[in-house]
Coordinates of C-alpha atoms in Angstrom, one line a residue:
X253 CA 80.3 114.5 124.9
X254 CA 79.7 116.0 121.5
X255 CA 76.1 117.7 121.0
X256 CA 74.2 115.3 118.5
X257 CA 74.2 116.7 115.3
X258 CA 70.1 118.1 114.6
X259 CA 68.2 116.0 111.8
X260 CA 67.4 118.3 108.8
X261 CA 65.3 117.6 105.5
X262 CA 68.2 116.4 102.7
X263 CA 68.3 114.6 99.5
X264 CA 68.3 110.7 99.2
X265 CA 71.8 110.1 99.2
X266 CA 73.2 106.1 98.5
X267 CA 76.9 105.8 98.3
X268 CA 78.0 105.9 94.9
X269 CA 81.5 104.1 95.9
X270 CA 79.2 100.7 96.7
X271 CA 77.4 100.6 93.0
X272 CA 76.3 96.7 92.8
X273 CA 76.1 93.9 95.1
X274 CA 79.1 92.3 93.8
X275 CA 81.2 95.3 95.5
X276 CA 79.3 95.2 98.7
X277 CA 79.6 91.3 99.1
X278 CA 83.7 91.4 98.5
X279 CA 84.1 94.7 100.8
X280 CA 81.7 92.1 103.5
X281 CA 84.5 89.1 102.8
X282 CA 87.1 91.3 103.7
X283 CA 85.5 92.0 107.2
X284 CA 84.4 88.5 107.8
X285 CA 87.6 87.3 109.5
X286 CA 86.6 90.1 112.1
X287 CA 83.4 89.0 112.7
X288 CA 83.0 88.8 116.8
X289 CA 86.3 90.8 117.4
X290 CA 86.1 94.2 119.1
X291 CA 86.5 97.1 116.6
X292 CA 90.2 99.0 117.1
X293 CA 92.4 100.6 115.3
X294 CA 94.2 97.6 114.5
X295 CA 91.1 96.3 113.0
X296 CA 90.6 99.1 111.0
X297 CA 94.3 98.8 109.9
X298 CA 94.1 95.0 109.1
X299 CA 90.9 95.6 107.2
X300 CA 92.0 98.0 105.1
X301 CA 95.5 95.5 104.6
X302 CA 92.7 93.3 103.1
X303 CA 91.3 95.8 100.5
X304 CA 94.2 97.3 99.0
X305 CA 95.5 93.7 99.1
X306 CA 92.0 92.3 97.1
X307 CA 92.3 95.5 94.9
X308 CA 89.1 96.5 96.0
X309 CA 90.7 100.2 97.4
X310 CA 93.4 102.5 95.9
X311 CA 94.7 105.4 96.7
X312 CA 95.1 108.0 93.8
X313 CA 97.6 110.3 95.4
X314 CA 100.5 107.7 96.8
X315 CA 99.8 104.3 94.9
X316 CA 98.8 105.3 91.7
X317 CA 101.8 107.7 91.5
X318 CA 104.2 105.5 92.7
X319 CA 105.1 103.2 89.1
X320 CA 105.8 100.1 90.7
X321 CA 103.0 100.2 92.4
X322 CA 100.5 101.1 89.7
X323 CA 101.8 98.2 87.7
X324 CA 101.3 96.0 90.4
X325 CA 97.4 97.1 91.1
X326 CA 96.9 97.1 87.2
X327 CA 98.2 93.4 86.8
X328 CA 96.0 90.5 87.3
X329 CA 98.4 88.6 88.2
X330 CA 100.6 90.3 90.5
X331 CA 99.9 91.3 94.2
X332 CA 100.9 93.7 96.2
X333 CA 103.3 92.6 99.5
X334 CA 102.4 93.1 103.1
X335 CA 105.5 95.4 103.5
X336 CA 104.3 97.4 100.2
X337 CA 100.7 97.6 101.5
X338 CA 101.9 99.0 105.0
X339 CA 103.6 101.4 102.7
X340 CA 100.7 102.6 101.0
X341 CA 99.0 103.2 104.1
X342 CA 101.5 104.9 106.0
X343 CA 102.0 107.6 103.4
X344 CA 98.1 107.7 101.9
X345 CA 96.9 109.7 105.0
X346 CA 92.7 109.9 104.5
X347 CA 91.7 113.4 104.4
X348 CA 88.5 112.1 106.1
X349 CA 86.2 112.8 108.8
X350 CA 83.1 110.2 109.7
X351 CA 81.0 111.1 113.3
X352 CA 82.5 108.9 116.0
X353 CA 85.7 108.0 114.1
X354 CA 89.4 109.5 114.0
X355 CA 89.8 111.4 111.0
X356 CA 92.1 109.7 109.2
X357 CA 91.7 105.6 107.7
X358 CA 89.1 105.3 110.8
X359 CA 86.6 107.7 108.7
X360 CA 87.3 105.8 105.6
X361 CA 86.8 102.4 107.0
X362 CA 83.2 103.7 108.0
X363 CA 82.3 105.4 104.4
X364 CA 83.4 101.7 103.2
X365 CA 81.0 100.2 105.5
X366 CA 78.6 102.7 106.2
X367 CA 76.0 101.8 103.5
X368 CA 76.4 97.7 104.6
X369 CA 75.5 99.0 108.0
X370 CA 72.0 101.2 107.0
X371 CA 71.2 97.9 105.1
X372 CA 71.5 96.1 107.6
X373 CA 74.4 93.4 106.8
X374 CA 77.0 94.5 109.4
X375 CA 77.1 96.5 112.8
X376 CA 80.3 98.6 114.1
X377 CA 81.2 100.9 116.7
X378 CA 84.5 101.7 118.1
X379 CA 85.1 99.7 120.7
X380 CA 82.0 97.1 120.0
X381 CA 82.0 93.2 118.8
X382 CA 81.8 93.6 114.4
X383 CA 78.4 91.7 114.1
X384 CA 77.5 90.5 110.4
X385 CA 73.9 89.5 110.1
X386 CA 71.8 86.7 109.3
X387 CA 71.1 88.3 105.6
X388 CA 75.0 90.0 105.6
X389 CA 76.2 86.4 105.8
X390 CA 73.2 85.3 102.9
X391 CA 74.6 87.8 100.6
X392 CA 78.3 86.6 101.2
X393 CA 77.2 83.2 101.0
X394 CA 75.4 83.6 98.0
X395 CA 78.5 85.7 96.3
X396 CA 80.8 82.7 97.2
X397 CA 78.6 80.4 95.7
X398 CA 79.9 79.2 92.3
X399 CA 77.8 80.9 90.5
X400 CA 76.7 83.4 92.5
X401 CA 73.3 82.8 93.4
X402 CA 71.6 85.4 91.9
X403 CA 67.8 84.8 92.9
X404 CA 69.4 85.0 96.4
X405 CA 71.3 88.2 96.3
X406 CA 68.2 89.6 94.3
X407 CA 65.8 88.8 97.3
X408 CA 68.9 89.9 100.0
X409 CA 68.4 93.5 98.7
X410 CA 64.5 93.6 98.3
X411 CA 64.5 92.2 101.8
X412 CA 66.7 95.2 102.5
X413 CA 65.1 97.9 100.4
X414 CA 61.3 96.8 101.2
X415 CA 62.7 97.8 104.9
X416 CA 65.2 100.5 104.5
X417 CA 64.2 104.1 105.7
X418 CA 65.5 106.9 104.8
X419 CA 65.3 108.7 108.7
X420 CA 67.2 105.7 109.9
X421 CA 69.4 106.6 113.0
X422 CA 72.7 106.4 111.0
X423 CA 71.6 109.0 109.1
X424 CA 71.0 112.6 110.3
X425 CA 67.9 113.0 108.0
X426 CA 64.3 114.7 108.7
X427 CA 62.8 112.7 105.8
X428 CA 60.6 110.2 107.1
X429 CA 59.8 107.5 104.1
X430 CA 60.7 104.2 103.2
X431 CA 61.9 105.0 99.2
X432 CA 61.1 101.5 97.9
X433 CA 57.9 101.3 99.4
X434 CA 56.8 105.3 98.5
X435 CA 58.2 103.9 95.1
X436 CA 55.5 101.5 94.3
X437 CA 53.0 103.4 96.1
X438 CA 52.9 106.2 93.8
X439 CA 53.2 103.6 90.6
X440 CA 50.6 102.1 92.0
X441 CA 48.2 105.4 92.0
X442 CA 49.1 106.4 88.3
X443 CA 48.6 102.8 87.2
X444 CA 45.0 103.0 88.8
X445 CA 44.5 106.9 87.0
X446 CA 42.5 106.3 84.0
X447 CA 44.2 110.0 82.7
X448 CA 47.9 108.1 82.9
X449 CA 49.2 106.3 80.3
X450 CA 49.6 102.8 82.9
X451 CA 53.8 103.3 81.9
X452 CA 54.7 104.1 85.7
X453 CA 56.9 106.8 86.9
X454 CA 58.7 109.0 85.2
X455 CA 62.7 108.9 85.5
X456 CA 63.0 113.0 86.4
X457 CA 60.2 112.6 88.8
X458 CA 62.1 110.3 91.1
X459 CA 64.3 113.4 91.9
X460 CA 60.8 114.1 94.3
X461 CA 61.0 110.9 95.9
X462 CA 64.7 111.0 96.4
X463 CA 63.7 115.0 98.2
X464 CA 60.3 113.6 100.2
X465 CA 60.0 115.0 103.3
X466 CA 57.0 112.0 104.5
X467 CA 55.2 108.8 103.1
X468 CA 52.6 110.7 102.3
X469 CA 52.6 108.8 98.3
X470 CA 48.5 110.3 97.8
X471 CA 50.3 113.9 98.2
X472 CA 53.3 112.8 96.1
X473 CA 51.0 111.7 93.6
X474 CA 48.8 114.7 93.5
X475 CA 52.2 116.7 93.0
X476 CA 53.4 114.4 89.9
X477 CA 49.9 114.9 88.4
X478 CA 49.8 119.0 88.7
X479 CA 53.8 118.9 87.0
X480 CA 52.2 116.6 84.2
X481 CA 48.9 119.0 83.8
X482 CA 51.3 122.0 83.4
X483 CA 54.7 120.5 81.7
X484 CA 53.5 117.4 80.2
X485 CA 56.2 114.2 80.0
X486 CA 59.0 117.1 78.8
X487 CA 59.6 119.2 82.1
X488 CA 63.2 119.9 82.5
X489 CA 65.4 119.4 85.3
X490 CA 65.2 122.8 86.7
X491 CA 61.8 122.7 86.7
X492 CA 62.2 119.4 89.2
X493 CA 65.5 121.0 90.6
X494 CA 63.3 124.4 92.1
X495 CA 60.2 121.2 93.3
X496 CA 62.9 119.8 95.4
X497 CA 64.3 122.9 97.1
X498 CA 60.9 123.8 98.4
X499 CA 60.5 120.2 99.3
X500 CA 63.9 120.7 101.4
X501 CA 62.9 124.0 102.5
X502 CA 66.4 125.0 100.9
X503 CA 66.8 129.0 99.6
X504 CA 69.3 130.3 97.2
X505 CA 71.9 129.9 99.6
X506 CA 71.4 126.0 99.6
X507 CA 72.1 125.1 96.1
X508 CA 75.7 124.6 96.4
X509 CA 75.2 122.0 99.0
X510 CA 72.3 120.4 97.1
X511 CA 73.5 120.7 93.3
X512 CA 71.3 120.2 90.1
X513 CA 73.6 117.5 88.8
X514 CA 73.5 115.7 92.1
X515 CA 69.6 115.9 92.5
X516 CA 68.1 115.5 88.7
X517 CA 71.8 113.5 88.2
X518 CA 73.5 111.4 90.0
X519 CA 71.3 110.5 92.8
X520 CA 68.6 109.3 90.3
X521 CA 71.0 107.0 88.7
X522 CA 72.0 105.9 92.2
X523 CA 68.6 105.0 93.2
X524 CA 67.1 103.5 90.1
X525 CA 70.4 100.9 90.5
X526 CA 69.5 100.5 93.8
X527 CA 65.7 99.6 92.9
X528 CA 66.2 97.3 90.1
X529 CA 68.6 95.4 92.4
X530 CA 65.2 94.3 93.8
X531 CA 64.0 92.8 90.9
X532 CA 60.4 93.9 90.8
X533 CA 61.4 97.3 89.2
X534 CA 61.4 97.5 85.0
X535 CA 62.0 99.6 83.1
X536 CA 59.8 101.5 80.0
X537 CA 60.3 103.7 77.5
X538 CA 63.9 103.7 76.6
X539 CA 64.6 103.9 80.5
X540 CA 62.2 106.7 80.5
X541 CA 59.6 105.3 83.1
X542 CA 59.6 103.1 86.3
X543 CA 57.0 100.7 86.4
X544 CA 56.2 97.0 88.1
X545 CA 58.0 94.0 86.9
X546 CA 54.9 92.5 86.6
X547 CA 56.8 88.6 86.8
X548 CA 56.9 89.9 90.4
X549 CA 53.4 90.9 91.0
X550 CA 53.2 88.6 93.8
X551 CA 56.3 90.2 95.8
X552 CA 54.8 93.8 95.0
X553 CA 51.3 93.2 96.5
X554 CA 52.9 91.4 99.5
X555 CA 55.4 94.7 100.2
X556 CA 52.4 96.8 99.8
X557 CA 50.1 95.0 102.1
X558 CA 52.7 94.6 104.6
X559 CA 55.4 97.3 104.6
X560 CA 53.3 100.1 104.0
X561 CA 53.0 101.0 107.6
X562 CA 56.2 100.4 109.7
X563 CA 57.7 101.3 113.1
X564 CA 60.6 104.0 113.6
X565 CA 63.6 103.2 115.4
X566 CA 65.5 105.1 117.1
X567 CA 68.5 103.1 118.6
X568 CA 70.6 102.0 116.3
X569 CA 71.1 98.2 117.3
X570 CA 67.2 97.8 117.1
X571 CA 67.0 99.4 113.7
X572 CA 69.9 96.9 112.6
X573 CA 68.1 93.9 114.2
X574 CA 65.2 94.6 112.1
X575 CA 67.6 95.0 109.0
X576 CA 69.6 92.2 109.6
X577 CA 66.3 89.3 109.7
X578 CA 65.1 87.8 106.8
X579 CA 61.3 87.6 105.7
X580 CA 61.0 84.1 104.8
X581 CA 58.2 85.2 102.6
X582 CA 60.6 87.3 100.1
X583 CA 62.4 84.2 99.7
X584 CA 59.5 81.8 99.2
X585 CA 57.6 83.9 96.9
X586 CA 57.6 83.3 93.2
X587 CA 55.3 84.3 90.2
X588 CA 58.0 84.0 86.7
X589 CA 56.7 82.1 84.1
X590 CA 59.4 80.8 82.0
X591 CA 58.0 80.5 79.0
X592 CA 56.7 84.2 78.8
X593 CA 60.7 85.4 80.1
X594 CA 62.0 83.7 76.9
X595 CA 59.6 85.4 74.7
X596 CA 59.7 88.7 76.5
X597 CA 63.9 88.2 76.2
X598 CA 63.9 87.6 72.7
X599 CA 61.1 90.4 72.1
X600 CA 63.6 92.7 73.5
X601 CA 66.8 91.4 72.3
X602 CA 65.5 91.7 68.3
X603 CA 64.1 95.5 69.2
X604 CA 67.7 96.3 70.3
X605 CA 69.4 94.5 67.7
X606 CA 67.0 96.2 64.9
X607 CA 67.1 100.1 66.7
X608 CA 70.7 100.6 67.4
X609 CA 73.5 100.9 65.2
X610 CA 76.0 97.9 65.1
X611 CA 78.9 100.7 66.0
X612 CA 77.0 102.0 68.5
X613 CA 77.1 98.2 70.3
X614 CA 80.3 97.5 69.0
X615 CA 81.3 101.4 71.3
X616 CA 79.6 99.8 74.3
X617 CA 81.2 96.5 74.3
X618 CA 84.6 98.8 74.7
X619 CA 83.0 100.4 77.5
X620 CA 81.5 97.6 79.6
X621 CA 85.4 96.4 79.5
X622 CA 87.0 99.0 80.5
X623 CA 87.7 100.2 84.2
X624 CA 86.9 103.3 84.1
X625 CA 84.5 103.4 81.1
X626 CA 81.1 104.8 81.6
X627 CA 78.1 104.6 79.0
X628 CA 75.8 107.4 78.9
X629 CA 73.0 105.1 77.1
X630 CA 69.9 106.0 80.3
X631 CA 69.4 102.3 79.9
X632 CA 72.8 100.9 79.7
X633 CA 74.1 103.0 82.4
X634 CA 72.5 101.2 85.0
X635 CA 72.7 97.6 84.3
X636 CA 75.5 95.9 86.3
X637 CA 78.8 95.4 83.6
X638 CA 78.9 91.5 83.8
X639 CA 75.2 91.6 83.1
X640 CA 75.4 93.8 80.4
X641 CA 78.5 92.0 78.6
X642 CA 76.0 89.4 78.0
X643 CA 73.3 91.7 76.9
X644 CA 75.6 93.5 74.5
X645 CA 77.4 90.3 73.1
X646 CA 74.2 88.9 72.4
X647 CA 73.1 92.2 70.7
X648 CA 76.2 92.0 68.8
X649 CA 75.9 88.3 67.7
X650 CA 72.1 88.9 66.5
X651 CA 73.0 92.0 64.2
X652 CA 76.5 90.8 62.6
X653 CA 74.8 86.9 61.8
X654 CA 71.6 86.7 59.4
X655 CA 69.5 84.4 60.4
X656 CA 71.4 83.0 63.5
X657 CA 68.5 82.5 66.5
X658 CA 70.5 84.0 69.9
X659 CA 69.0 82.6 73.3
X660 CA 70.9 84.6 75.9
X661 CA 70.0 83.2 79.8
X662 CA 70.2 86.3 81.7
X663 CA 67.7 87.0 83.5
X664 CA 65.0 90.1 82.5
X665 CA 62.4 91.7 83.9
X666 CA 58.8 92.1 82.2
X667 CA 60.2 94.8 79.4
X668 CA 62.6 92.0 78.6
X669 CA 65.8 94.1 80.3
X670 CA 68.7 92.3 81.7
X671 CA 68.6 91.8 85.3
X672 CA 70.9 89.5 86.3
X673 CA 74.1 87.3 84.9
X674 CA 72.7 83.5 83.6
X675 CA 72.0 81.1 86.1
X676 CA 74.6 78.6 87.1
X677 CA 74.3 75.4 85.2
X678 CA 73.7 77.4 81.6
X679 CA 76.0 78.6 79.0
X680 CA 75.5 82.4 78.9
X681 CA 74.6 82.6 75.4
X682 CA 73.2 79.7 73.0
X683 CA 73.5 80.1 69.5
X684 CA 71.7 78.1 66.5
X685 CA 72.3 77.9 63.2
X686 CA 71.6 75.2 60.3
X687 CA 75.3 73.1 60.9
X688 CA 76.5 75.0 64.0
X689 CA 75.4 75.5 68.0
X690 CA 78.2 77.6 69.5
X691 CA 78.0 78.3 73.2
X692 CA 79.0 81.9 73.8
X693 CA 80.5 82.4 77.6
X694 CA 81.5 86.0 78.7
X695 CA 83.7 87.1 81.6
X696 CA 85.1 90.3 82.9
X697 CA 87.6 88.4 84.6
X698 CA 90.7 88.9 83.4
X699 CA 93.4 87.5 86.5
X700 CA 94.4 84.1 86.9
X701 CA 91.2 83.0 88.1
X702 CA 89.7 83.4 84.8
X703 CA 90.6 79.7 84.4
X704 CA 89.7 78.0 87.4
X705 CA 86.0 80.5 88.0
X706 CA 85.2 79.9 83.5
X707 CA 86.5 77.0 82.2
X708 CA 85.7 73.9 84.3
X709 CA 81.7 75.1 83.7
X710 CA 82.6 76.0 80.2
X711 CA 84.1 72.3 79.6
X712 CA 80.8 70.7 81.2
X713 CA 78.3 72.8 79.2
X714 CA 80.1 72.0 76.0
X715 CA 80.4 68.2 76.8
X716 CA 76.8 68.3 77.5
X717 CA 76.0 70.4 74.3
X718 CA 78.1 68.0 72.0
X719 CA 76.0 65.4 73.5
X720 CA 72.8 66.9 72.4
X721 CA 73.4 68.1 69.2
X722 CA 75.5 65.1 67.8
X723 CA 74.9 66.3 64.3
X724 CA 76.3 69.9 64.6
X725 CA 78.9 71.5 64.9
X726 CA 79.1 72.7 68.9
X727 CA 82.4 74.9 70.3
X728 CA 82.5 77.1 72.9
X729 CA 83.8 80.8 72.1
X730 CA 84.7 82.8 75.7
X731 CA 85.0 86.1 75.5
X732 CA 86.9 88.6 77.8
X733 CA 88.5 92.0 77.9
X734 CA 91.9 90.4 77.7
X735 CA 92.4 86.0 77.5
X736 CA 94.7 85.0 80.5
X737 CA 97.4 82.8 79.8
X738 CA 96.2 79.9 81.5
X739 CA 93.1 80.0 80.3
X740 CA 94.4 79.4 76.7
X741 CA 96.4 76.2 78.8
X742 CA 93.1 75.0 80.6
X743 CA 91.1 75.6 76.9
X744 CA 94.1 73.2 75.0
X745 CA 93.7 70.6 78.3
X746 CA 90.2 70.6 77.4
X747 CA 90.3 70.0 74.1
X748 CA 92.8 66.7 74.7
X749 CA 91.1 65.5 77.5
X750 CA 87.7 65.7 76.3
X751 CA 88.0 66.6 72.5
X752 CA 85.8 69.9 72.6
X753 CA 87.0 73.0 71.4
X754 CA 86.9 76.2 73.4
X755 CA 87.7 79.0 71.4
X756 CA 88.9 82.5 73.2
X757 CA 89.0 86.1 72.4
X758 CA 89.8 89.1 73.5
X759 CA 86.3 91.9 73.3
X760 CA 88.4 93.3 70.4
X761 CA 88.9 90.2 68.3
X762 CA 85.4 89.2 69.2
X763 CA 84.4 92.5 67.8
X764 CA 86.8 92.0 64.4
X765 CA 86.1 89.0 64.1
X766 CA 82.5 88.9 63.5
X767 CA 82.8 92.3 61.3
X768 CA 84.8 90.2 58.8
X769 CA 82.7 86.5 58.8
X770 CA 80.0 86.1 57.3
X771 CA 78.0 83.1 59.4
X772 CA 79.0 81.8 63.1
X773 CA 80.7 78.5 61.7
X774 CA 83.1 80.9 60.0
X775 CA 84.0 82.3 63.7
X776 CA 83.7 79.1 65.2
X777 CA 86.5 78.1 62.6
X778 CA 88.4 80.4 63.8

């Protein structure tokens, strides 16, 4: 048997390929026909059939090179064949090596899976029954839904997070802290310091959580307050960069392993996704600061008062046990006030419309539609897309219309910041003006499903608008990166069968479109 590989002091390290929940949910659906066989090869094998097959995996050096193929994965409406998968595979060998796996699609199937597993949704080992968890099968269930249950998947991860430790036995790491928990620990010591400003955390400070060797959050604290004395808000990221390395015990020789860019970068970025996927996280400043969503306060002092101390595992079915159970108290608990979300939203929504150029939203509604786009707004960049399509239309919508009120349903924390997509049951956007109340739906779907996921909710909420405003003008507008066919087919059925009209655009007519009209009932006309 292989020595076991020694635990050493490294940098907080989530995988970057698993950004949002949506992408750990579908890689979890692709698995769940295997839940209770024996993990093999052949697993492994049918597996990844699934992902290439569900567009979820690609290979950049055999399918993306290989036309017909390319066209094929870049089509929403063609798929790929069994016989053309089993070709991909065969010549897309996986320069890959994963601890207790074959080099090869083996290692890849476990960085797929890897982060499910610390998190406690799924448990694998060669030769062992695949066992999804009580909360792996909540957050598949709650995907599936249509909508997606988003208060559910929100309380999935904080159930998760609140847990999650960093020296967990599938990792080989010496630091001993649970990062959500140290999180709000520290907040919690700068809120109470009469010297701080009561704004939270600041963004390049996080780099030190991310490199904390203990839970020790009165020492961490102590260590944030002696950077602030000396560098004020404005330290740079070398400054942080050289805090780390002694944190890690890491010389010269270390800093290609543990880069700037990844530490101050990429990692910070990574974890502040991770956090807000909690929901009790806001943001301040212009993304500058981490602070409590205070419409959580409840969930906070409970994590605090319970989680603060907690027992090491070290097998790794025990530490997945605890993972994989729900704290029925997560789900129960509740403190959002609905009346002060709608005034914090539209607080918020006016302070983006008024401080940002209409170019400059018009630049990021290209980018949340594009594939491979990537906004480098600090606050922007770490929204989920679908939930920033709707915070960016209804930026758009506030700044190109005069006087037209914009009630957006996403969900926000205290600073008024998107958090999640709008509940199901809502339009996305509602829109008043004097003789017109257009419902504005957004979707990055763009495949054939477009129609059947958008159009029968679109229909109802229109029918029930018309309804309640008989005296106005009420039309739905859906807008997409690109309008599938049989959307535009569903859309004319709609407006025969039911007389409403759902009017569709592209992001890029959208945008020209409300450059060139002067009120809503001109685009509604449209």
């Amino acid at each position: 048997m292989a020595k076991e590989r020694r635990k050493e002091y490294k940098p907080l390290s989530f995988s970057t390929t698993m950004r949002n929940p949506a992408r750990i949910a579908a890689f979890l659906n692709c698995i769940l026909p295997y839940e209770g066989h024996v993990l093999t090869s052949d697993i492994i094998h049918e597996v990844a059939v699934n992902l290439i097959m569900a567009k979820l995996y690609y290979t950049e050096k055999y399918e993306m090179k290989v036309p017909e193929y390319k066209r094929i994965y870049k089509s929403d409406d063609l798929s790929f064949t069994r016989e053309q998968i089993e070709d991909i595979i065969a010549n897309s060998p996986q320069d890959h090596k994963e601890a207790g796996f074959e080099k090869g699609w083996g290692s890849r199937f476990d960085t797929w899976y890897k982060l499910s597993m610390e998190f406690g949704f799924i448990y694998y080992e060669m030769g062992k029954q695949i066992i999804i968890s009580q909360t792996g099968h909540m957050l598949i269930d709650a995907f599936n839904e249509v909508p997606a249950n988003d208060s559910k998947i929100q309380n999935v991860f904080l159930n998760a997070l609140m847990k999650y430790q960093t020296s967990n036995p599938f990792r080989k790491n010496a630091n001993d802290n649970v990062p959500l928990v140290l999180l709000l620990q520290v907040i919690k010591l700068l809120k109470e310091d009469p010297d701080e400003n009561d704004a939270g955390i600041l963004r390049s400070e996080l780099s030190l959580i991310i490199c904390w060797p203990d839970n020790d959050a009165e020492r961490l604290y102590r260590t944030i307050k002696e950077l602030r004395a000396q560098y004020g808000y404005n330290y740079s990221d070398e400054v942080i960069y050289d805090e780390c390395l002694q944190l890690l015990g890491a010389g010269e020789d270390k800093k290609k392993r543990f880069k700037i860019e990844q530490i101050t970068g990429e990692a910070v970025d990574e974890f502040i996704r991770k956090m807000r996927i909690t929901g009790i996280i806001s943001l301040r400043g212009n993304g500058r600061f981490l602070d409590f969503n205070q419409f959580e306060a409840d969930k906070i002092n409970y994590i605090l008062e319970n989680y603060s101390t907690y027992t090491r595992y070290a097998s790794k079915e025990d530490y997945f046990r605890y993972m994989g159970s729900i704290d029925a108290h997560i789900l129960a608990t509740t403190t959002i006030q609905e009346e002060n979300i709608n005034d914090v939203r539209t607080r918020t929504l006016n302070e983006w419309a008024t401080n940002y150029d209409k170019q400059e939203i018009f630049n990021e509604l290209l980018i949340v539609c594009s594939k491979r786009g990537e906004s480098r707004n600090p606050v922007l960049r770490i929204i989920d897309k679908p939930t920033r399509f709707e915070f960016l239309t209804s930026i758009a919508l506030k700044q190109n219309f005069e006087g037209l009120t914009v009630c957006p349903n996403y969900h926000v924390d205290d600073e008024g910041l998107p958090t999640f997509t709008a509940s199901g049951g809502l339009a996305d956007i509602e829109c008043f003006d004097t003789d017109c109340n257009p419902l504005v739906e957004v979707t990055l779907i763009t495949a054939r499903t477009q129609a059947t996921m958008e159009m029968p909710a679109i229909t109802r909420h229109l029918q029930e608008a018309v309804t309640k405003y008989p005296d106005k003008i009420v039309v739905s507008l859906l807008v997409a990166p690109t309008i599938h066919a049989d959307t535009k087919y569903m859309a004319g059925y709609s407006k025969y069968q039911y007389n409403v009209d759902i009017l569709t655009f592209t992001t890029e007519e959208f945008i020209h479109n409300i450059s060139t009209v002067t009120n809503i009932r001109q685009l509604a006309n449209k």
